[in-house]
PDB file of C-alpha atoms in Angstrom:
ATOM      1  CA  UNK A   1     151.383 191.334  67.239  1.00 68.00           C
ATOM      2  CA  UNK A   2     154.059 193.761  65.221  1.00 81.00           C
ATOM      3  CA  UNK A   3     151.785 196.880  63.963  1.00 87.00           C
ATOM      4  CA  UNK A   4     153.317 198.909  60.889  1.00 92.00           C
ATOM      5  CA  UNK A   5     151.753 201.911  59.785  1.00 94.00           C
ATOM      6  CA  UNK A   6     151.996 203.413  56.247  1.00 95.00           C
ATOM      7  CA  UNK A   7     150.630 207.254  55.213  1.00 96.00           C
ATOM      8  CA  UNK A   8     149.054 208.615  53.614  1.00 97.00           C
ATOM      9  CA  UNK A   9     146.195 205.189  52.662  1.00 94.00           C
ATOM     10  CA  UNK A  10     145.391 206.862  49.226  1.00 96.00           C
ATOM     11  CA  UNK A  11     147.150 209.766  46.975  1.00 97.00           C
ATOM     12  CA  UNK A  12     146.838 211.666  44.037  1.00 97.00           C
ATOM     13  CA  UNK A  13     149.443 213.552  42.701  1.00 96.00           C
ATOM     14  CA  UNK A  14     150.124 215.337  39.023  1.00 96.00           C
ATOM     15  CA  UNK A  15     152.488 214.258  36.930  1.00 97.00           C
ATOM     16  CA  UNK A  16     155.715 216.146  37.482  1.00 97.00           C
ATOM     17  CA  UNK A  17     155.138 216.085  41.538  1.00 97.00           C
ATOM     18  CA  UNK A  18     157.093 213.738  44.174  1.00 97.00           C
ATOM     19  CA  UNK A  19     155.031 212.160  46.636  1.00 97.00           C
ATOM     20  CA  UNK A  20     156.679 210.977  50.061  1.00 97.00           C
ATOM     21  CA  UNK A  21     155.628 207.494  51.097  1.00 97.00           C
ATOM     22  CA  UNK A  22     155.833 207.217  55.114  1.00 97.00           C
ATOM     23  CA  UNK A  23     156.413 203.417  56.837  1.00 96.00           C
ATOM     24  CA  UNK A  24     156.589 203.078  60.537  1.00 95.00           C
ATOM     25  CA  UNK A  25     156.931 200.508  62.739  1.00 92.00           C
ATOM     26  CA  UNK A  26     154.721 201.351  65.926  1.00 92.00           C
ATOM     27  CA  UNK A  27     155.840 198.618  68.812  1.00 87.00           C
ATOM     28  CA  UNK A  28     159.213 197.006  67.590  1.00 88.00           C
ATOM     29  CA  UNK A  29     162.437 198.363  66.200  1.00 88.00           C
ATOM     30  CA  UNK A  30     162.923 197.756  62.529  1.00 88.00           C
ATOM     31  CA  UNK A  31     165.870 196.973  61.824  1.00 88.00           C
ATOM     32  CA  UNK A  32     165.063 196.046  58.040  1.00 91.00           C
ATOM     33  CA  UNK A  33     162.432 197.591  56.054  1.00 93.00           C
ATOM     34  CA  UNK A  34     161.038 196.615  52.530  1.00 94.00           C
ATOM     35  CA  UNK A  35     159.036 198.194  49.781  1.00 96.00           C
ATOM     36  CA  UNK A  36     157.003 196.430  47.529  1.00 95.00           C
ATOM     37  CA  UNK A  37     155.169 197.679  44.517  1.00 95.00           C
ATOM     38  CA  UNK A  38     151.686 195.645  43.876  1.00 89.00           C
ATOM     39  CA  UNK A  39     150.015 196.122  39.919  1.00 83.00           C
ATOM     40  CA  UNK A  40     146.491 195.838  40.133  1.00 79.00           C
ATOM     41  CA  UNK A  41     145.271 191.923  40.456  1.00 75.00           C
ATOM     42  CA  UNK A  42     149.172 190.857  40.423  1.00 80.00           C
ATOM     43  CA  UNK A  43     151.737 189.820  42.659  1.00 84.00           C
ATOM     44  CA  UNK A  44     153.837 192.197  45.096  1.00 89.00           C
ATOM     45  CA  UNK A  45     157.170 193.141  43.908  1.00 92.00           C
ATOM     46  CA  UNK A  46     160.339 193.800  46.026  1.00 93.00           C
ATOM     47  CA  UNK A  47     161.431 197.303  45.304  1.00 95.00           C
ATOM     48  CA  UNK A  48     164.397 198.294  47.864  1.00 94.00           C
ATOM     49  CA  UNK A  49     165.410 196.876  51.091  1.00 93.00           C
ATOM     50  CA  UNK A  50     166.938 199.102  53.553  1.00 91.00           C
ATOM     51  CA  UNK A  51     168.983 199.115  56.753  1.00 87.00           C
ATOM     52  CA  UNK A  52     168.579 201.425  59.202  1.00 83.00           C
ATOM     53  CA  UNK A  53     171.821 203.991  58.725  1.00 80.00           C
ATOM     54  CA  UNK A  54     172.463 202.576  55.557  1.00 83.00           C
ATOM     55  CA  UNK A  55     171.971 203.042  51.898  1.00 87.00           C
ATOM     56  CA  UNK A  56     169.061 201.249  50.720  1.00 91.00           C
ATOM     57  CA  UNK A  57     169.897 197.644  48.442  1.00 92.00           C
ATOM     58  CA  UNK A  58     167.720 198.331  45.330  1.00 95.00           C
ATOM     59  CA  UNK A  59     166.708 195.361  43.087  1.00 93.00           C
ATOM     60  CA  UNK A  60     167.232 195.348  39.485  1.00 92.00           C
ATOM     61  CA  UNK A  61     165.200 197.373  36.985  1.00 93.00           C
ATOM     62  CA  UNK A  62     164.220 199.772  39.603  1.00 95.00           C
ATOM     63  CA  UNK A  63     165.687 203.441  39.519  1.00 94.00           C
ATOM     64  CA  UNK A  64     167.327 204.653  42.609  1.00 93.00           C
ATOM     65  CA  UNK A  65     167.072 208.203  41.703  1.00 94.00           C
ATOM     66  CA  UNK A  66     163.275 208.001  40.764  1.00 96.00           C
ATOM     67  CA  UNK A  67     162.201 205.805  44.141  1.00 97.00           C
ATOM     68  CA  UNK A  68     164.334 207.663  47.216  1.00 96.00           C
ATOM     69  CA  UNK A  69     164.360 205.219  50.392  1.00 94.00           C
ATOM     70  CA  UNK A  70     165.017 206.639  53.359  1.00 91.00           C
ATOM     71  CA  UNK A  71     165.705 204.727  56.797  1.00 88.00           C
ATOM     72  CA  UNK A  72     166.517 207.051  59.335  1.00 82.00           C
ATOM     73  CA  UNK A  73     165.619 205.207  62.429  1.00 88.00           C
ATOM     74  CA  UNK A  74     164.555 202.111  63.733  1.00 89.00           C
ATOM     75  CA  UNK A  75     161.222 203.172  63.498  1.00 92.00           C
ATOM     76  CA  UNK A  76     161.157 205.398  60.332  1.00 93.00           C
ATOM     77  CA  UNK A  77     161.600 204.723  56.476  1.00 94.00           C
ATOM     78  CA  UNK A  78     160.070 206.490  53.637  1.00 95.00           C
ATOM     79  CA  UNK A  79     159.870 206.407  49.980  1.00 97.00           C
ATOM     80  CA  UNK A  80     159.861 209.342  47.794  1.00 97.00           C
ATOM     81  CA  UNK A  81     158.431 208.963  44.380  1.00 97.00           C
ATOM     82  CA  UNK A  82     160.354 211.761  42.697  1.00 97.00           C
ATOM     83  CA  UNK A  83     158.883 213.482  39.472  1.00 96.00           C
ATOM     84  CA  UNK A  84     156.157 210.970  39.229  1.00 96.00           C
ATOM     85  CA  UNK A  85     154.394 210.246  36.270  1.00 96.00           C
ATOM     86  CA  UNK A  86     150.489 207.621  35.158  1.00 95.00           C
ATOM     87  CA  UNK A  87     152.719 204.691  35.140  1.00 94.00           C
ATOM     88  CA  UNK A  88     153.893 204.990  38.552  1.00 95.00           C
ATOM     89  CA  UNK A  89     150.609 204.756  39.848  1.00 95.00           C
ATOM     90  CA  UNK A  90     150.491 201.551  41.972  1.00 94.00           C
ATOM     91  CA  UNK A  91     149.677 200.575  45.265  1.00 93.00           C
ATOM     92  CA  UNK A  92     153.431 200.167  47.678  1.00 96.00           C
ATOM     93  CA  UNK A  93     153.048 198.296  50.408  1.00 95.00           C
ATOM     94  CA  UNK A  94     156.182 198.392  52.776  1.00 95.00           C
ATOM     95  CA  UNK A  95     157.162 196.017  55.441  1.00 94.00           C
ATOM     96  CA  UNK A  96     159.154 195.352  58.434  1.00 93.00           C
ATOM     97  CA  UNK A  97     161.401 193.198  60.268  1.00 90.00           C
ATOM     98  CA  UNK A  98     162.884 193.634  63.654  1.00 85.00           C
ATOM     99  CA  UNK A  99     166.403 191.722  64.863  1.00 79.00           C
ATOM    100  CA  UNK A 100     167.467 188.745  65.282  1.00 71.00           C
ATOM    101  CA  UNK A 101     163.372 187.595  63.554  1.00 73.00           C
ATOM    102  CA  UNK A 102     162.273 186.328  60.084  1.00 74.00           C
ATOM    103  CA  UNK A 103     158.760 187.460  59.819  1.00 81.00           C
ATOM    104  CA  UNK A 104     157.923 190.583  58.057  1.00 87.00           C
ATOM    105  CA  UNK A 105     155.256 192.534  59.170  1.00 90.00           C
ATOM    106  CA  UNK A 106     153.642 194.196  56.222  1.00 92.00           C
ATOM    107  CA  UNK A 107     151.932 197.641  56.012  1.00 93.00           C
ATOM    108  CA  UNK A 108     147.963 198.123  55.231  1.00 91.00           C
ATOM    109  CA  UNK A 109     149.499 199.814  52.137  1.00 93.00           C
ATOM    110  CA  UNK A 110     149.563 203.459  50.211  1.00 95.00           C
ATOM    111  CA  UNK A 111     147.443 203.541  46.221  1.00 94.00           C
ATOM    112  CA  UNK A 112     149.103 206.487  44.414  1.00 96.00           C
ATOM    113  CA  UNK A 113     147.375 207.311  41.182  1.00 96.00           C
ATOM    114  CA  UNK A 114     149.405 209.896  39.341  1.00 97.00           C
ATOM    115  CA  UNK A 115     147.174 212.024  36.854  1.00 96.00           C
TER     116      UNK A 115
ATOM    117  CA  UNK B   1     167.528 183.316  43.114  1.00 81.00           C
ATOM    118  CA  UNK B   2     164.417 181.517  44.328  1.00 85.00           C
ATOM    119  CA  UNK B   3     160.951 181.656  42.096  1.00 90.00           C
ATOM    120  CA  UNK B   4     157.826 180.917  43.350  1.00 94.00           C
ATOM    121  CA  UNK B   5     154.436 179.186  41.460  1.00 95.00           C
ATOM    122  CA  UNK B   6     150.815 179.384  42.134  1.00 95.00           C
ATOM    123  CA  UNK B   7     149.438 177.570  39.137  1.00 90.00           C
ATOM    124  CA  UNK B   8     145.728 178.666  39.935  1.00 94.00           C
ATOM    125  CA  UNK B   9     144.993 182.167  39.413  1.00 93.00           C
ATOM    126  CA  UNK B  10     141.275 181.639  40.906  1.00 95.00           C
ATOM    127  CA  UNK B  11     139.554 179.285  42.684  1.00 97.00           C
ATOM    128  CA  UNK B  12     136.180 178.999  43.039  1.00 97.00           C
ATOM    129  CA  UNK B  13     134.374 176.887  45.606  1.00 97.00           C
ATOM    130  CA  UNK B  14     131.241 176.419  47.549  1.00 97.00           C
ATOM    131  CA  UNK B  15     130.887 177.329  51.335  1.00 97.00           C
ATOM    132  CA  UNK B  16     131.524 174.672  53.416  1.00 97.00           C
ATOM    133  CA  UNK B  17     133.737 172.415  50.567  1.00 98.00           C
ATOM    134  CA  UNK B  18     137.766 171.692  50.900  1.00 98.00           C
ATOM    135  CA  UNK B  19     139.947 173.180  48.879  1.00 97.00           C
ATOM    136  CA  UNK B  20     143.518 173.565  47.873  1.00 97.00           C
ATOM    137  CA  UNK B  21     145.950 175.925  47.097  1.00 97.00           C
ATOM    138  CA  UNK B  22     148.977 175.153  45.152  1.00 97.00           C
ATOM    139  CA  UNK B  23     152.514 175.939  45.755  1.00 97.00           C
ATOM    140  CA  UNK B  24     155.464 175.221  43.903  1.00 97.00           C
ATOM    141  CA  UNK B  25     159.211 176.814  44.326  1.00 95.00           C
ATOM    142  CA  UNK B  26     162.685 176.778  43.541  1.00 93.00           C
ATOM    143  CA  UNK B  27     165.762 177.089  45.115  1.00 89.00           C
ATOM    144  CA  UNK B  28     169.395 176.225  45.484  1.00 85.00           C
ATOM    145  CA  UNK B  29     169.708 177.202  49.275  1.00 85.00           C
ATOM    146  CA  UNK B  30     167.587 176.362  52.095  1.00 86.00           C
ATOM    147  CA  UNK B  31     163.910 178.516  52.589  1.00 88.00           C
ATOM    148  CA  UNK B  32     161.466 179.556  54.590  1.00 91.00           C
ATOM    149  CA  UNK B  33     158.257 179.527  53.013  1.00 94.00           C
ATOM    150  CA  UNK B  34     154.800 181.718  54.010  1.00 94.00           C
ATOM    151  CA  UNK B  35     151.658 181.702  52.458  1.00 96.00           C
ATOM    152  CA  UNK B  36     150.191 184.924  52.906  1.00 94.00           C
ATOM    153  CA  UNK B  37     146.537 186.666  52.504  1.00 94.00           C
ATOM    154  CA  UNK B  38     144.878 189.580  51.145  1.00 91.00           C
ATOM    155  CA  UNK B  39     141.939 190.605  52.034  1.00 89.00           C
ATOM    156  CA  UNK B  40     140.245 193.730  49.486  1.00 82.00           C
ATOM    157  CA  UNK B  41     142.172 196.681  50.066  1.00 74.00           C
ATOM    158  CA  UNK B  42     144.067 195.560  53.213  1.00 79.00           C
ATOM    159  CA  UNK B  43     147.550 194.917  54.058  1.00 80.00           C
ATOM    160  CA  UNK B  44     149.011 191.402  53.356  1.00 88.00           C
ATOM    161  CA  UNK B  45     148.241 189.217  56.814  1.00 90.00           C
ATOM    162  CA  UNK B  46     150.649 186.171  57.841  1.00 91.00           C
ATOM    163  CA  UNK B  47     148.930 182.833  57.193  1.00 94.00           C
ATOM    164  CA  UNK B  48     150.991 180.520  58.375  1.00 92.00           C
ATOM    165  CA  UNK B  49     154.968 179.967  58.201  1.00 92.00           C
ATOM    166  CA  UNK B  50     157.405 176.666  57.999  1.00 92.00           C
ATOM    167  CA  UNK B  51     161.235 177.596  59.313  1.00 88.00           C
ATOM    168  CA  UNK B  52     161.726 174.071  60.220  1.00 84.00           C
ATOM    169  CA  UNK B  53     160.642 171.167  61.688  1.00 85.00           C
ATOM    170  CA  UNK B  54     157.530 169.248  61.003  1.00 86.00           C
ATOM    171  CA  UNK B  55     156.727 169.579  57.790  1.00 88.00           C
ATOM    172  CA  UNK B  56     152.597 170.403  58.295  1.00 90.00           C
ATOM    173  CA  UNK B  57     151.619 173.842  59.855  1.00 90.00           C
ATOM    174  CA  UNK B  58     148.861 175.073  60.589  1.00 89.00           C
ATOM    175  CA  UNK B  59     147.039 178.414  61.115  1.00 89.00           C
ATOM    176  CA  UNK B  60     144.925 179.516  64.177  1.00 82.00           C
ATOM    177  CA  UNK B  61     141.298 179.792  61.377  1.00 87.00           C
ATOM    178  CA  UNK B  62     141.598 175.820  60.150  1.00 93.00           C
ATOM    179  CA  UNK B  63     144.539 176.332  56.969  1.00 96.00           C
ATOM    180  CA  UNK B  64     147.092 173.978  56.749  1.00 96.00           C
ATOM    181  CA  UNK B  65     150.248 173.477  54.648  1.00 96.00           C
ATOM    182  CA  UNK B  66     152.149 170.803  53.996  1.00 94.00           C
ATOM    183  CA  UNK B  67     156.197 171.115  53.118  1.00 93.00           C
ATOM    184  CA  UNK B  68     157.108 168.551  50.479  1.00 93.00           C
ATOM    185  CA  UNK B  69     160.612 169.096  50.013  1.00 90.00           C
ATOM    186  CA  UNK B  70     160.767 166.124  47.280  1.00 91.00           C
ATOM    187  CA  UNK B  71     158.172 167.645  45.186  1.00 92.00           C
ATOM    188  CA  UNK B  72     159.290 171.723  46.375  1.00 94.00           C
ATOM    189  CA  UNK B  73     155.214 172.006  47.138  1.00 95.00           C
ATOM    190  CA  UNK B  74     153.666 173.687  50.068  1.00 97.00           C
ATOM    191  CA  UNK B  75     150.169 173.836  49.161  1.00 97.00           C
ATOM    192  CA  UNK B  76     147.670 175.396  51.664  1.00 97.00           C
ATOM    193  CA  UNK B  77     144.523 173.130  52.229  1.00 97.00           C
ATOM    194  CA  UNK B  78     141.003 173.685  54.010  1.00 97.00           C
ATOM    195  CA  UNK B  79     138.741 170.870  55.091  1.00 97.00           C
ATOM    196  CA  UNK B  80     135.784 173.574  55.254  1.00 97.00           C
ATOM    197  CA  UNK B  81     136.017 176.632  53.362  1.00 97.00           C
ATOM    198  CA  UNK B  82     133.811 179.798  54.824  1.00 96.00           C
ATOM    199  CA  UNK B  83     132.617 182.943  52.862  1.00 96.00           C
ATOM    200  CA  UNK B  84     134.624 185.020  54.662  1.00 94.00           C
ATOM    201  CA  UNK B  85     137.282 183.228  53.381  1.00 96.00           C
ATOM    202  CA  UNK B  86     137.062 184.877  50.370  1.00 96.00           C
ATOM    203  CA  UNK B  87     140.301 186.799  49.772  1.00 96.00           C
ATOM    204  CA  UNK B  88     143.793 186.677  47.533  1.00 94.00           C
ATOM    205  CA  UNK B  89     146.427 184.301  48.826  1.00 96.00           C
ATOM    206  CA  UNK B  90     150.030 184.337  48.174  1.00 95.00           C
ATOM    207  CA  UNK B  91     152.603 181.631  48.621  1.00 96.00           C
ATOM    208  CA  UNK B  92     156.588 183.229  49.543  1.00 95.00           C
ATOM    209  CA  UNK B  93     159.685 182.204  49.659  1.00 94.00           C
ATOM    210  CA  UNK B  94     163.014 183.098  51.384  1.00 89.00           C
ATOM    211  CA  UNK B  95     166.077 182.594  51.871  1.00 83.00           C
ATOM    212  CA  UNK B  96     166.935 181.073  56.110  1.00 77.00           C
ATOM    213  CA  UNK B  97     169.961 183.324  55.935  1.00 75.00           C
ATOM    214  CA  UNK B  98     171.225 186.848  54.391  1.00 73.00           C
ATOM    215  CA  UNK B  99     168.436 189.767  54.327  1.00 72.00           C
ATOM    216  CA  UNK B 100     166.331 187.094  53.658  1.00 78.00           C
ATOM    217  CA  UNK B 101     163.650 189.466  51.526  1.00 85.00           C
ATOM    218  CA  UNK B 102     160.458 187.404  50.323  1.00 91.00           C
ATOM    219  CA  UNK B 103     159.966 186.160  46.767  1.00 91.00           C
ATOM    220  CA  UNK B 104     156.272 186.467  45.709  1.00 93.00           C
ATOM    221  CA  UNK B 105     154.247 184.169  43.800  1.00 94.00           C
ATOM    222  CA  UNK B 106     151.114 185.628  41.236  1.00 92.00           C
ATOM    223  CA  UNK B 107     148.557 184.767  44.020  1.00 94.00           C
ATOM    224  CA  UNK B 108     145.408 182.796  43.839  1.00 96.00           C
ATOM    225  CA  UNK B 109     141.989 184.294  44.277  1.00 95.00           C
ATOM    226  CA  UNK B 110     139.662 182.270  46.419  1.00 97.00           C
ATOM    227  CA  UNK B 111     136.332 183.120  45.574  1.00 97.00           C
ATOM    228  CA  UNK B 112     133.861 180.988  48.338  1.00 97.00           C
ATOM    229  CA  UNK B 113     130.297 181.113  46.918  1.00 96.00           C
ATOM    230  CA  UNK B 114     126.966 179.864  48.501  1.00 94.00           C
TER     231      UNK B 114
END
């Protein structure tokens, strides 16, 4: 099956920092990528969706300047938590989805704890 | 906008009992709908799927799900529960057309006991 990759597993950062979120897609072509944010014992949460070559489609509530998506190839997105503080701590989890498919395959998943 | 229900935020069962998970969405278009599952500190793993079709599918480890479209249900049922079945499961939703991004529910925690 699809494989999708995510690094770093586990980060800690201090408050202030950005952190860069990588999400690759290791056998397919991902056309469409999408980044979740998961709260401890809840639900996943659709962040951003993003098009290769495109601007990324951000949902409502979430800042665009704070959470940076970046989909530069069909292989390739990343998020960028920029000056991160505690309550961005979370675990994202991104996921994939090649062309012309409707399954997502989903990432093992990156915990950033922000101190 | 779709929404998505999972009424039971734990379930607890013995090895080797049936269970069920419950499923309930809404929707003014036409959806696919996934349950997916989460095993501690993994990734979220496809369960099983329904696009369209017969209404019951069923996974490859003995889950199945039935699409009710009169009720909007697709609950996931075991006949035979294992330990190792022990993990978070999520019901989704999406739309069969557009970007077609999944819609979460809160997720149910199987807990299979001895």
């Amino acid at each position: 099956g699809a494989v999708v990759s995510q690094h770093p597993s586990r980060v800690i950062c201090k408050s202030g920092t950005s952190v860069k979120i990588e999400c690759r897609s290791l056998d397919f072509q991902a056309t469409t990528m999408f980044w979740y944010r998961q709260f401890p014992k809840q639900s996943l949460m659709l962040m951003a969706t993003s098009n290769e070559g495109s601007k990324a489609t951000y949902e409502q509530g979430v800042e665009k300047d704070k959470f940076l998506i970046n989909h530069a190839s069909l292989t390739l997105s990343t998020l960028t938590v920029t000056s991160a503080h505690p309550e961005d701590s979370s675990f994202y989890i991104c996921s994939a989805r090649g062309r012309r498919t409707y399954e997502q395959y989903f990432g093992p998943g990156t915990r950033l704890t922000v101190t | 906008a779709q929404s998505v229900t999972q009424l039971d935020s734990q379930v607890p069962v013995f090895e080797e009992a049936p269970v069920e998970l419950r499923c309930n969405y809404s929707s003014s278009v036409s959806v696919y709908l996934f349950w997916y599952v989460q095993y501690p500190n993994q990734g979220l793993q496809l369960l099983l799927k329904y696009l369209s079709g017969s209404t019951l599918v069923e996974s490859i480890n003995g889950f199945e799900a039935e699409f009710n479209k009169s009720q909007t249900s697709f609950h996931l049922r075991k006949p035979s529960v294992h330990i190792s079945d022990t993990a978070e499961y999520f019901c989704a939703v999406s739309r069969d057309t557009g970007r077609r991004a999944l819609t979460f529910g809160s997720g149910t925690r199987l807990q299979v006991q001895p």
